[in-house]
Short mmCIF file of C-alpha atoms in Angstrom, two decimals:
data_model
loop_
_atom_site.label_atom_id
_atom_site.label_comp_id
_atom_site.label_asym_id
_atom_site.label_seq_id
_atom_site.Cartn_x
_atom_site.Cartn_y
_atom_site.Cartn_z
CA MET A 1 -36.70 -62.18 30.30
CA LYS A 2 -39.47 -60.36 28.51
CA ARG A 3 -38.11 -57.85 25.99
CA TYR A 4 -39.76 -54.65 24.86
CA SER A 5 -39.21 -52.82 21.62
CA ILE A 6 -38.59 -49.09 21.99
CA PRO A 7 -41.93 -48.11 20.48
CA ALA A 8 -43.77 -50.58 22.66
CA LEU A 9 -42.01 -49.37 25.72
CA PHE A 10 -42.84 -45.74 25.05
CA ALA A 11 -46.43 -46.68 24.28
CA SER A 12 -46.70 -48.47 27.66
CA LEU A 13 -45.44 -45.35 29.42
CA ALA A 14 -47.43 -42.72 27.55
CA ILE A 15 -50.90 -44.22 27.10
CA LEU A 16 -53.67 -45.85 29.12
CA VAL A 17 -55.62 -48.76 27.56
CA SER A 18 -59.35 -48.55 27.92
CA PRO A 19 -61.43 -51.53 28.92
CA ALA A 20 -62.72 -51.69 25.34
CA CYS A 21 -59.26 -51.73 24.20
CA ALA A 22 -58.61 -55.09 25.88
CA ASP A 23 -61.62 -56.60 24.08
CA ASN A 24 -60.54 -55.28 20.76
CA HIS A 25 -56.88 -56.25 21.17
CA ALA A 26 -57.53 -59.71 19.71
CA ASN A 27 -59.05 -58.07 16.67
CA ASN A 28 -55.96 -55.88 16.22
CA THR A 29 -58.02 -52.76 16.54
CA PRO A 30 -56.52 -51.14 19.68
CA GLN A 31 -58.11 -47.98 21.07
CA PHE A 32 -56.19 -45.65 23.35
CA ILE A 33 -56.95 -42.83 25.76
CA ARG A 34 -54.38 -40.02 26.13
CA THR A 35 -53.46 -39.33 29.77
CA SER A 36 -51.44 -36.15 29.38
CA ASN A 37 -53.17 -32.77 29.44
CA ALA A 38 -49.95 -30.71 29.29
CA ALA A 39 -49.68 -27.90 26.82
CA SER A 40 -47.88 -28.61 23.60
CA PHE A 41 -44.15 -27.81 23.63
CA ASP A 42 -43.76 -24.31 22.22
CA THR A 43 -40.34 -23.36 20.81
CA ASP A 44 -41.56 -20.49 18.58
CA PHE A 45 -39.08 -17.67 19.26
CA THR A 46 -40.11 -15.36 16.49
CA VAL A 47 -42.24 -12.99 18.55
CA ALA A 48 -39.49 -12.51 21.14
CA ALA A 49 -36.90 -11.97 18.40
CA GLU A 50 -39.08 -9.45 16.54
CA ASN A 51 -39.76 -7.52 19.76
CA THR A 52 -36.03 -7.34 20.66
CA VAL A 53 -33.78 -6.88 17.67
CA ASN A 54 -34.71 -3.20 17.12
CA THR A 55 -34.02 -2.45 20.77
CA VAL A 56 -30.49 -3.80 20.80
CA VAL A 57 -27.68 -1.68 19.45
CA CYS A 58 -23.99 -2.11 18.53
CA ILE A 59 -21.55 0.06 20.53
CA LYS A 60 -18.10 0.79 19.12
CA SER A 61 -15.54 2.26 21.42
CA PHE A 62 -12.64 4.43 20.20
CA THR A 63 -9.43 5.39 22.01
CA ALA A 64 -6.62 7.67 21.17
CA GLN A 65 -3.85 5.72 19.40
CA ARG A 66 -0.93 5.08 21.73
CA GLN A 67 2.41 3.50 21.22
CA ASN A 68 1.56 -0.17 21.81
CA PRO A 69 3.16 -3.09 19.91
CA TYR A 70 0.21 -5.34 20.71
CA GLY A 71 -2.47 -3.22 19.09
CA ASN A 72 -4.94 -3.20 21.97
CA ARG A 73 -6.46 -0.09 23.53
CA GLY A 74 -3.22 1.35 24.70
CA GLY A 75 -3.30 -1.17 27.53
CA GLY A 76 -0.65 -3.77 27.91
CA TYR A 77 0.35 -7.30 27.02
CA ASP A 78 -2.71 -9.41 26.28
CA PRO A 79 -1.36 -12.93 25.74
CA PHE A 80 -4.64 -14.78 26.36
CA GLY A 81 -7.01 -12.71 24.29
CA MET A 82 -9.06 -11.56 27.27
CA PHE A 83 -9.28 -8.12 25.66
CA ASP A 84 -11.08 -9.73 22.69
CA PHE A 85 -13.46 -11.44 25.15
CA PHE A 86 -14.57 -8.22 26.82
CA PHE A 87 -14.58 -5.94 23.81
CA GLY A 88 -15.08 -8.08 20.76
CA PRO A 89 -12.79 -8.45 17.74
CA GLN A 90 -10.25 -5.67 17.47
CA GLU A 91 -9.00 -3.53 14.73
CA ARG A 92 -5.36 -4.48 14.88
CA GLN A 93 -4.08 -3.35 11.48
CA GLN A 94 -1.48 -0.69 11.31
CA GLN A 95 -3.02 2.81 11.30
CA PRO A 96 -1.90 5.60 9.03
CA ARG A 97 1.16 7.48 10.38
CA GLN A 98 -0.56 10.80 10.15
CA GLN A 99 -3.41 9.44 12.16
CA GLN A 100 -1.00 8.17 14.84
CA ARG A 101 0.75 11.51 15.03
CA ASN A 102 -2.47 13.33 15.56
CA ASN A 103 -3.66 10.86 18.28
CA GLU A 104 -6.97 10.50 16.54
CA PRO A 105 -9.23 7.87 18.13
CA VAL A 106 -9.22 4.49 16.51
CA GLN A 107 -11.72 1.70 17.15
CA SER A 108 -10.59 -0.41 20.12
CA GLY A 109 -13.62 -2.48 20.99
CA LEU A 110 -17.09 -3.56 20.21
CA GLY A 111 -20.04 -4.56 22.34
CA SER A 112 -23.81 -4.29 22.60
CA GLY A 113 -26.41 -2.15 24.40
CA VAL A 114 -30.14 -2.04 24.95
CA ILE A 115 -32.37 0.98 24.36
CA ILE A 116 -34.47 1.71 27.49
CA SER A 117 -36.20 4.99 26.54
CA GLU A 118 -37.55 6.72 23.45
CA ASP A 119 -35.24 9.66 23.91
CA GLY A 120 -32.01 7.68 23.61
CA TYR A 121 -30.96 6.26 26.93
CA ILE A 122 -29.02 2.98 26.52
CA VAL A 123 -27.89 0.47 29.14
CA THR A 124 -24.68 -1.52 28.55
CA ASN A 125 -21.82 -3.09 30.49
CA ASN A 126 -19.25 -0.80 32.15
CA HIS A 127 -16.44 -2.90 30.64
CA VAL A 128 -17.77 -2.15 27.12
CA ILE A 129 -17.27 1.64 27.44
CA ASP A 130 -14.55 1.83 30.12
CA GLY A 131 -11.60 3.95 29.06
CA ALA A 132 -13.16 4.98 25.74
CA ASP A 133 -12.41 8.46 24.34
CA LYS A 134 -15.34 8.18 21.89
CA LEU A 135 -18.52 6.00 21.65
CA GLU A 136 -20.41 5.27 18.48
CA VAL A 137 -23.80 3.58 18.53
CA LEU A 138 -25.20 1.75 15.50
CA LEU A 139 -28.88 1.03 15.50
CA ASN A 140 -30.55 -1.91 13.75
CA ASP A 141 -31.62 0.38 10.89
CA ASN A 142 -27.94 1.30 10.35
CA SER A 143 -28.36 4.77 11.79
CA THR A 144 -25.21 5.91 13.66
CA TYR A 145 -24.93 8.25 16.62
CA GLU A 146 -22.19 9.46 18.90
CA ALA A 147 -22.96 8.64 22.53
CA LYS A 148 -22.10 10.41 25.84
CA ILE A 149 -21.66 8.59 29.12
CA ILE A 150 -24.33 9.46 31.79
CA GLY A 151 -22.98 7.25 34.57
CA THR A 152 -21.03 4.04 35.26
CA ASP A 153 -20.94 1.51 38.03
CA GLU A 154 -17.94 -0.75 38.13
CA ALA A 155 -19.27 -2.84 41.01
CA THR A 156 -22.28 -4.10 38.97
CA ASP A 157 -20.54 -3.72 35.60
CA LEU A 158 -23.32 -1.56 34.33
CA ALA A 159 -23.26 1.83 32.46
CA LEU A 160 -25.85 4.25 31.22
CA ILE A 161 -25.08 6.18 27.98
CA LYS A 162 -27.21 8.47 25.81
CA ILE A 163 -27.60 9.37 22.12
CA ASP A 164 -29.29 12.42 20.72
CA ALA A 165 -32.28 10.68 19.14
CA GLU A 166 -36.06 10.61 19.48
CA LYS A 167 -38.86 8.12 18.96
CA LEU A 168 -36.65 5.13 19.41
CA THR A 169 -38.02 1.69 20.25
CA PRO A 170 -37.27 0.96 23.91
CA ILE A 171 -37.33 -2.58 25.23
CA THR A 172 -40.03 -3.72 27.65
CA PHE A 173 -38.66 -4.63 31.11
CA GLY A 174 -39.73 -7.99 32.55
CA ASN A 175 -39.33 -9.21 36.15
CA SER A 176 -36.21 -11.35 36.58
CA GLU A 177 -37.52 -12.64 39.91
CA ASP A 178 -40.34 -14.38 38.04
CA LEU A 179 -37.92 -16.46 35.95
CA LYS A 180 -37.94 -20.20 36.50
CA ILE A 181 -35.04 -22.61 35.97
CA GLY A 182 -35.61 -24.39 32.64
CA GLU A 183 -37.41 -21.43 31.14
CA TRP A 184 -36.50 -20.58 27.51
CA VAL A 185 -34.63 -17.27 26.98
CA LEU A 186 -32.96 -15.53 24.07
CA ALA A 187 -29.67 -13.59 23.97
CA VAL A 188 -29.54 -10.73 21.49
CA GLY A 189 -26.40 -8.84 20.65
CA ASN A 190 -23.52 -8.40 18.26
CA PRO A 191 -21.10 -11.38 18.75
CA PHE A 192 -17.93 -11.01 16.69
CA GLY A 193 -19.45 -7.93 15.06
CA PHE A 194 -22.42 -9.79 13.56
CA ASN A 195 -25.26 -7.28 14.21
CA SER A 196 -28.66 -8.36 15.71
CA THR A 197 -27.77 -11.99 16.32
CA VAL A 198 -30.21 -14.05 18.29
CA THR A 199 -29.38 -17.21 20.14
CA ALA A 200 -31.61 -19.39 22.38
CA GLY A 201 -31.15 -21.38 25.55
CA ILE A 202 -32.68 -22.11 28.96
CA VAL A 203 -32.15 -20.63 32.37
CA SER A 204 -29.66 -22.96 34.01
CA ALA A 205 -29.52 -21.31 37.38
CA LYS A 206 -30.44 -18.20 39.29
CA ALA A 207 -28.56 -16.09 41.78
CA ARG A 208 -25.39 -17.73 40.54
CA SER A 209 -22.07 -16.62 42.07
CA ILE A 210 -18.93 -16.66 39.91
CA SER A 211 -16.69 -15.09 42.55
CA GLN A 212 -13.54 -16.56 41.03
CA ASN A 213 -14.16 -14.32 38.01
CA SER A 214 -15.51 -11.30 39.87
CA ARG A 215 -13.81 -7.92 39.42
CA GLY A 216 -11.44 -7.82 42.35
CA GLY A 217 -14.12 -8.74 44.81
CA LYS A 218 -15.03 -5.09 45.29
CA MET A 219 -18.73 -5.52 45.99
CA GLY A 220 -18.97 -6.93 42.52
CA ILE A 221 -22.33 -8.46 41.64
CA GLU A 222 -22.60 -12.08 42.68
CA SER A 223 -26.19 -12.81 41.66
CA PHE A 224 -26.16 -13.73 37.97
CA ILE A 225 -28.75 -15.45 35.78
CA GLN A 226 -26.98 -18.46 34.30
CA THR A 227 -28.06 -19.60 30.85
CA ASP A 228 -26.77 -21.90 28.06
CA ALA A 229 -27.68 -19.40 25.34
CA ALA A 230 -24.60 -18.86 23.30
CA VAL A 231 -22.88 -15.57 24.19
CA ASN A 232 -19.56 -14.56 22.59
CA PRO A 233 -17.23 -11.54 22.42
CA GLY A 234 -19.34 -8.60 21.33
CA ASN A 235 -22.46 -9.87 23.11
CA SER A 236 -21.53 -7.98 26.30
CA GLY A 237 -24.15 -5.39 27.17
CA GLY A 238 -26.82 -7.01 25.04
CA ALA A 239 -30.29 -8.27 26.03
CA LEU A 240 -31.39 -11.50 27.63
CA VAL A 241 -35.18 -11.79 27.11
CA ASN A 242 -37.98 -14.20 27.81
CA LEU A 243 -40.38 -15.58 25.16
CA LYS A 244 -42.49 -12.42 25.38
CA GLY A 245 -39.51 -10.32 24.37
CA GLU A 246 -39.22 -8.73 27.82
CA LEU A 247 -35.82 -7.82 29.16
CA ILE A 248 -34.82 -10.06 32.14
CA GLY A 249 -31.06 -9.50 32.09
CA ILE A 250 -28.04 -7.83 30.54
CA ASN A 251 -25.52 -10.27 29.25
CA SER A 252 -22.17 -9.73 30.98
CA ALA A 253 -19.87 -12.76 31.11
CA ILE A 254 -19.14 -16.25 29.96
CA TYR A 255 -17.50 -19.15 31.61
CA SER A 256 -14.70 -20.12 29.29
CA ASN A 257 -11.09 -21.36 29.07
CA THR A 258 -10.69 -20.01 25.57
CA GLY A 259 -12.42 -16.62 25.56
CA SER A 260 -15.32 -17.89 23.47
CA TYR A 261 -18.56 -19.57 24.48
CA THR A 262 -18.24 -23.14 25.66
CA GLY A 263 -21.40 -23.77 27.60
CA TYR A 264 -22.56 -21.14 30.07
CA SER A 265 -23.15 -17.46 30.05
CA PHE A 266 -24.18 -15.03 32.81
CA ALA A 267 -26.48 -12.07 32.81
CA ILE A 268 -27.19 -9.30 35.31
CA PRO A 269 -30.89 -9.60 36.37
CA THR A 270 -33.27 -6.69 35.71
CA SER A 271 -34.10 -6.54 39.44
CA ILE A 272 -30.64 -4.96 39.72
CA VAL A 273 -30.45 -3.26 36.34
CA LYS A 274 -33.56 -1.12 36.86
CA LYS A 275 -32.32 0.20 40.21
CA VAL A 276 -28.79 0.97 38.95
CA MET A 277 -30.08 2.74 35.77
CA THR A 278 -32.52 4.85 37.77
CA ASP A 279 -29.80 5.87 40.27
CA LEU A 280 -27.28 6.79 37.55
CA LYS A 281 -29.92 8.90 35.74
CA GLN A 282 -31.16 10.72 38.85
CA TYR A 283 -28.12 10.95 41.05
CA GLY A 284 -25.08 10.22 38.81
CA SER A 285 -24.02 7.43 41.21
CA VAL A 286 -25.47 4.24 42.62
CA GLN A 287 -27.21 4.60 46.05
CA ARG A 288 -26.08 1.51 47.94
CA ALA A 289 -27.82 0.22 51.01
CA MET A 290 -25.89 -1.79 53.54
CA LEU A 291 -27.14 -4.25 56.10
CA GLY A 292 -24.06 -3.64 58.20
CA CYS A 293 -22.87 -7.06 59.33
CA THR A 294 -20.35 -9.70 58.33
CA ILE A 295 -21.88 -12.99 57.51
CA THR A 296 -21.00 -16.52 56.41
CA GLU A 297 -23.18 -19.08 54.59
CA LEU A 298 -24.73 -21.71 56.77
CA ASP A 299 -24.38 -25.40 55.84
CA SER A 300 -25.32 -28.58 57.49
CA LYS A 301 -21.93 -28.95 59.15
CA LEU A 302 -22.02 -25.45 60.63
CA ALA A 303 -25.66 -25.87 61.65
CA LYS A 304 -24.80 -29.07 63.55
CA GLU A 305 -21.80 -27.37 65.19
CA LYS A 306 -23.98 -24.45 66.34
CA GLY A 307 -26.87 -26.57 67.38
CA ILE A 308 -29.25 -25.07 64.79
CA THR A 309 -31.98 -27.52 63.92
CA VAL A 310 -34.77 -25.49 62.17
CA THR A 311 -32.74 -24.68 59.09
CA LYS A 312 -29.67 -25.79 57.27
CA SER A 313 -29.27 -22.76 54.99
CA GLY A 314 -29.19 -19.00 55.42
CA LEU A 315 -26.57 -16.41 56.35
CA MET A 316 -25.08 -16.55 59.83
CA VAL A 317 -24.16 -13.26 61.34
CA MET A 318 -20.53 -13.11 62.52
CA GLU A 319 -20.23 -9.44 63.56
CA VAL A 320 -22.49 -6.36 63.63
CA THR A 321 -21.25 -2.89 62.60
CA ASP A 322 -22.06 0.21 64.66
CA ARG A 323 -24.58 2.68 63.19
CA SER A 324 -25.99 0.11 60.90
CA THR A 325 -29.38 -1.43 59.92
CA ALA A 326 -28.31 -4.76 61.53
CA LYS A 327 -27.63 -2.86 64.77
CA GLU A 328 -31.05 -1.18 64.66
CA ILE A 329 -32.73 -4.54 64.17
CA GLY A 330 -30.74 -6.02 67.10
CA LEU A 331 -29.00 -8.76 65.15
CA GLN A 332 -26.40 -10.64 67.15
CA SER A 333 -23.49 -12.96 66.33
CA GLY A 334 -24.93 -16.39 65.65
CA ASP A 335 -28.25 -15.24 64.30
CA VAL A 336 -29.12 -16.69 60.89
CA ILE A 337 -30.81 -14.42 58.29
CA VAL A 338 -33.37 -16.44 56.24
CA GLY A 339 -35.53 -13.70 54.59
CA ILE A 340 -35.60 -10.10 53.34
CA ASN A 341 -39.15 -8.81 53.05
CA ASP A 342 -41.12 -11.63 51.22
CA ALA A 343 -38.02 -13.25 49.65
CA GLU A 344 -36.41 -16.32 51.21
CA ILE A 345 -32.63 -15.99 51.61
CA HIS A 346 -30.44 -19.12 51.41
CA THR A 347 -27.11 -17.71 49.94
CA PHE A 348 -25.07 -14.54 49.82
CA PRO A 349 -25.96 -13.87 46.13
CA GLU A 350 -29.59 -13.99 47.06
CA LEU A 351 -29.08 -11.47 49.85
CA GLN A 352 -27.08 -9.25 47.63
CA GLU A 353 -29.77 -9.27 44.86
CA GLN A 354 -32.41 -8.19 47.38
CA LEU A 355 -30.37 -5.41 48.96
CA ASN A 356 -29.38 -4.07 45.54
CA LYS A 357 -33.05 -3.24 44.94
CA PHE A 358 -33.11 -0.70 47.77
CA ARG A 359 -31.67 2.71 48.62
CA PRO A 360 -30.58 4.17 51.98
CA GLY A 361 -33.71 5.37 53.71
CA ASP A 362 -35.86 2.50 52.52
CA GLN A 363 -37.64 0.31 55.05
CA ILE A 364 -37.07 -3.45 54.98
CA SER A 365 -38.06 -6.42 57.13
CA VAL A 366 -35.43 -9.01 58.05
CA THR A 367 -36.37 -12.56 59.14
CA TYR A 368 -33.85 -14.40 61.21
CA ILE A 369 -33.33 -17.47 63.40
CA ARG A 370 -32.12 -17.16 67.02
CA ASP A 371 -32.12 -20.07 69.41
CA ASN A 372 -34.05 -22.13 66.86
CA LYS A 373 -36.98 -19.57 66.83
CA LYS A 374 -37.92 -17.35 63.95
CA TYR A 375 -38.17 -13.55 64.31
CA THR A 376 -39.04 -10.78 61.87
CA LYS A 377 -38.16 -7.12 62.48
CA SER A 378 -38.17 -4.00 60.37
CA ALA A 379 -35.56 -1.23 60.11
CA THR A 380 -34.32 1.60 57.87
CA LEU A 381 -31.38 0.84 55.51
CA ARG A 382 -28.29 2.99 55.68
CA ASN A 383 -25.29 3.70 53.49
CA SER A 384 -21.69 2.84 54.14
CA GLN A 385 -21.39 6.01 56.29
CA GLY A 386 -24.16 4.93 58.55
CA SER A 387 -26.67 7.53 57.34
CA THR A 388 -29.70 7.66 55.01
CA ALA A 389 -28.35 10.59 52.93
CA ILE A 390 -28.20 10.43 49.18
CA THR A 391 -24.60 10.25 47.93
CA LYS A 392 -23.50 12.50 45.11
CA LYS A 393 -21.48 11.88 42.10
CA GLY A 394 -17.79 12.52 42.79
CA ASP A 395 -16.11 15.47 41.02
CA PHE A 396 -12.41 16.16 41.18
CA SER A 397 -13.08 19.77 42.13
CA GLU A 398 -14.51 18.60 45.50
CA ILE A 399 -11.01 18.28 46.89
CA GLY A 400 -10.91 22.06 46.97
CA CYS A 401 -7.40 22.97 45.76
CA ALA A 402 -5.09 23.08 42.79
CA PHE A 403 -1.67 21.42 42.36
CA MET A 404 1.67 22.92 41.25
CA LYS A 405 4.75 21.15 39.97
CA ILE A 406 7.77 21.51 42.15
CA GLY A 407 11.24 22.39 40.78
CA GLU A 408 14.37 20.27 40.86
CA GLU A 409 15.95 22.62 43.40
CA THR A 410 13.06 22.06 45.87
CA LYS A 411 13.33 18.27 45.32
CA ARG A 412 17.04 18.35 46.14
CA ASN A 413 16.58 20.54 49.23
CA LEU A 414 13.93 18.25 50.59
CA GLY A 415 15.64 15.02 49.50
CA ILE A 416 12.68 13.81 47.40
CA SER A 417 12.50 12.61 43.76
CA ASN A 418 8.83 13.45 43.09
CA GLY A 419 5.87 15.38 44.38
CA VAL A 420 3.23 18.12 43.77
CA LYS A 421 2.50 21.20 45.85
CA VAL A 422 -1.02 21.96 47.22
CA THR A 423 -2.00 25.52 46.37
CA GLY A 424 -5.15 27.71 46.37
CA LEU A 425 -6.73 25.71 49.10
CA LYS A 426 -10.37 26.48 49.80
CA GLY A 427 -13.34 24.65 51.26
CA GLY A 428 -13.25 21.02 50.34
CA ALA A 429 -12.10 17.52 51.30
CA PHE A 430 -8.35 18.42 51.58
CA ARG A 431 -8.97 21.33 53.96
CA ASP A 432 -11.38 19.18 56.00
CA ALA A 433 -8.59 16.61 56.42
CA GLY A 434 -6.25 19.31 57.79
CA ILE A 435 -4.02 19.78 54.76
CA LYS A 436 -2.59 23.30 54.38
CA ASP A 437 -1.30 25.39 51.48
CA GLY A 438 2.23 24.51 50.48
CA PHE A 439 1.99 20.81 51.46
CA ILE A 440 3.89 18.63 49.06
CA ILE A 441 2.29 15.32 48.25
CA THR A 442 4.66 12.51 47.31
CA GLU A 443 2.33 9.46 47.49
CA ILE A 444 -1.36 8.76 47.42
CA ASN A 445 -2.52 5.28 48.37
CA GLY A 446 1.01 3.96 47.81
CA ASN A 447 1.24 5.49 44.30
CA ARG A 448 3.90 8.15 43.59
CA VAL A 449 2.53 11.42 42.18
CA ASN A 450 4.34 14.03 40.18
CA SER A 451 1.57 16.15 38.59
CA SER A 452 -2.08 17.22 38.92
CA ASP A 453 -2.97 14.54 36.35
CA ASP A 454 -1.58 11.88 38.60
CA VAL A 455 -3.71 13.04 41.54
CA GLU A 456 -6.86 13.20 39.33
CA MET A 457 -6.24 9.79 37.93
CA ILE A 458 -5.98 8.22 41.42
CA TYR A 459 -9.05 10.16 42.56
CA ASN A 460 -11.09 8.74 39.58
CA GLN A 461 -9.89 5.20 40.34
CA ILE A 462 -11.08 5.57 43.95
CA MET A 463 -14.41 7.00 43.00
CA LYS A 464 -15.10 4.32 40.31
CA SER A 465 -14.12 1.45 42.59
CA GLY A 466 -16.69 -0.67 44.37
CA GLU A 467 -15.15 0.00 47.75
CA SER A 468 -17.61 1.24 50.34
CA ASP A 469 -14.90 3.50 51.94
CA LYS A 470 -13.45 6.02 49.51
CA VAL A 471 -10.32 7.42 51.09
CA MET A 472 -7.08 9.06 49.91
CA PHE A 473 -4.16 8.08 52.13
CA ILE A 474 -1.69 10.84 51.47
CA THR A 475 2.01 10.98 52.34
CA GLY A 476 4.02 14.18 52.02
CA LEU A 477 5.85 16.95 53.75
CA TYR A 478 5.86 20.68 54.25
CA PRO A 479 8.64 23.04 53.04
CA THR A 480 10.19 22.78 56.56
CA GLY A 481 10.91 19.11 55.86
CA LYS A 482 8.46 17.76 58.39
CA LYS A 483 6.66 14.64 57.15
CA TYR A 484 2.84 14.27 57.57
CA TYR A 485 0.20 11.67 56.78
CA TYR A 486 -3.46 12.49 55.97
CA ALA A 487 -6.57 10.48 55.29
CA VAL A 488 -8.90 12.38 53.00
CA ASN A 489 -12.55 11.07 53.09
CA LEU A 490 -14.04 11.34 49.59
CA ALA A 491 -17.47 9.88 50.48
CA GLN A 492 -20.10 12.46 49.59
CA GLU A 493 -23.41 12.90 51.36
#
């Protein structure tokens, strides 16, 4: 067997010998012709890093000190360190007793954010600022500002905050849809509290679903950019940029069994970030467009079973909702959606990413397969209520009443152990549902209530959730002892 040395083998693969080369070979004067015209391999990240570090900030969250033996944010037992993963290294040392008595906020978490406007708007992750009583933003030049929350969206894990500053350096937005698998990217943030840290990697996948780690499955984003750039606790909310220094994603999660980076990280693409930030700034809440049908991903087995031969990927329609975009288009059970506007659709994350770019009232075209023929039709997108109206940011005052504690004697007479009385009823969601003054609420969505604060807490949880239907299911009774059940629709149009 003829053996090749490694250099000789590489030479035989990488070069082409000219005819003259064969003649000169005997004279040991080989001449070679290069066959590759590819550009040189460029790994200079300095421009991207310089264009990014001053646009990324450190965000410290503070919460009022609570009695908690584990030292984390007044929450609960955290045996696996997941609190550290989401919020960065914690301040767990014992606080001065005077500070504890006064319930002064103490630092409870640390993350990153990205400046998106000269006048102080900053995008970050919702989980970085969720539950904070105070937010402090540290710029790259060590300037410190207190921030206020403009809007949050739990479903996409994004939040918009603002500091009172001018002439800041905002990041330049890139187009995440132009990203290619294998393209170099940089992650910039504050891992473990180390400010302005830059790590490099490549795009490993696009429209990646990590449903096993999604936040309760409540319309959570399932269309991540997957990279192997190192992202660690404290990086959350930081920038993922291309080699031009353009923002193409907000770092949000890692795949890890330990809470630290072990191979892959995930970023929310700017195609979604831009839309969510605009909605939060203009309307206070995200305007979500629904196609209005239940679907399942098509594979080769299902395609064979249904007799579909023209495609083996796409989203098969299972059921169509009334008063929906799908109904207007005329979609039917068994149709396979393969495109939205000019984008091909193969998976649910790809569909979700496309729909997240639009608002109710926008026109889209849907391409689908029926009886092995392709059709394209246009329609108007609607919201979860079946209309094109803009939804408004929820406010607790919209329920249209106040609440009064009930005395022990009333509880004994009615045979109840808890409850709050509805009083001062006026125009609002409660009156629209049929509730009258004097009604005593004992439970909301299965949770016992005993004060106005309990009602407001449940209201806020409902409004912050990613559920399309925002409803209070109320159990209670009137002073006569007769029990009633009400469903209060909190969806605003």
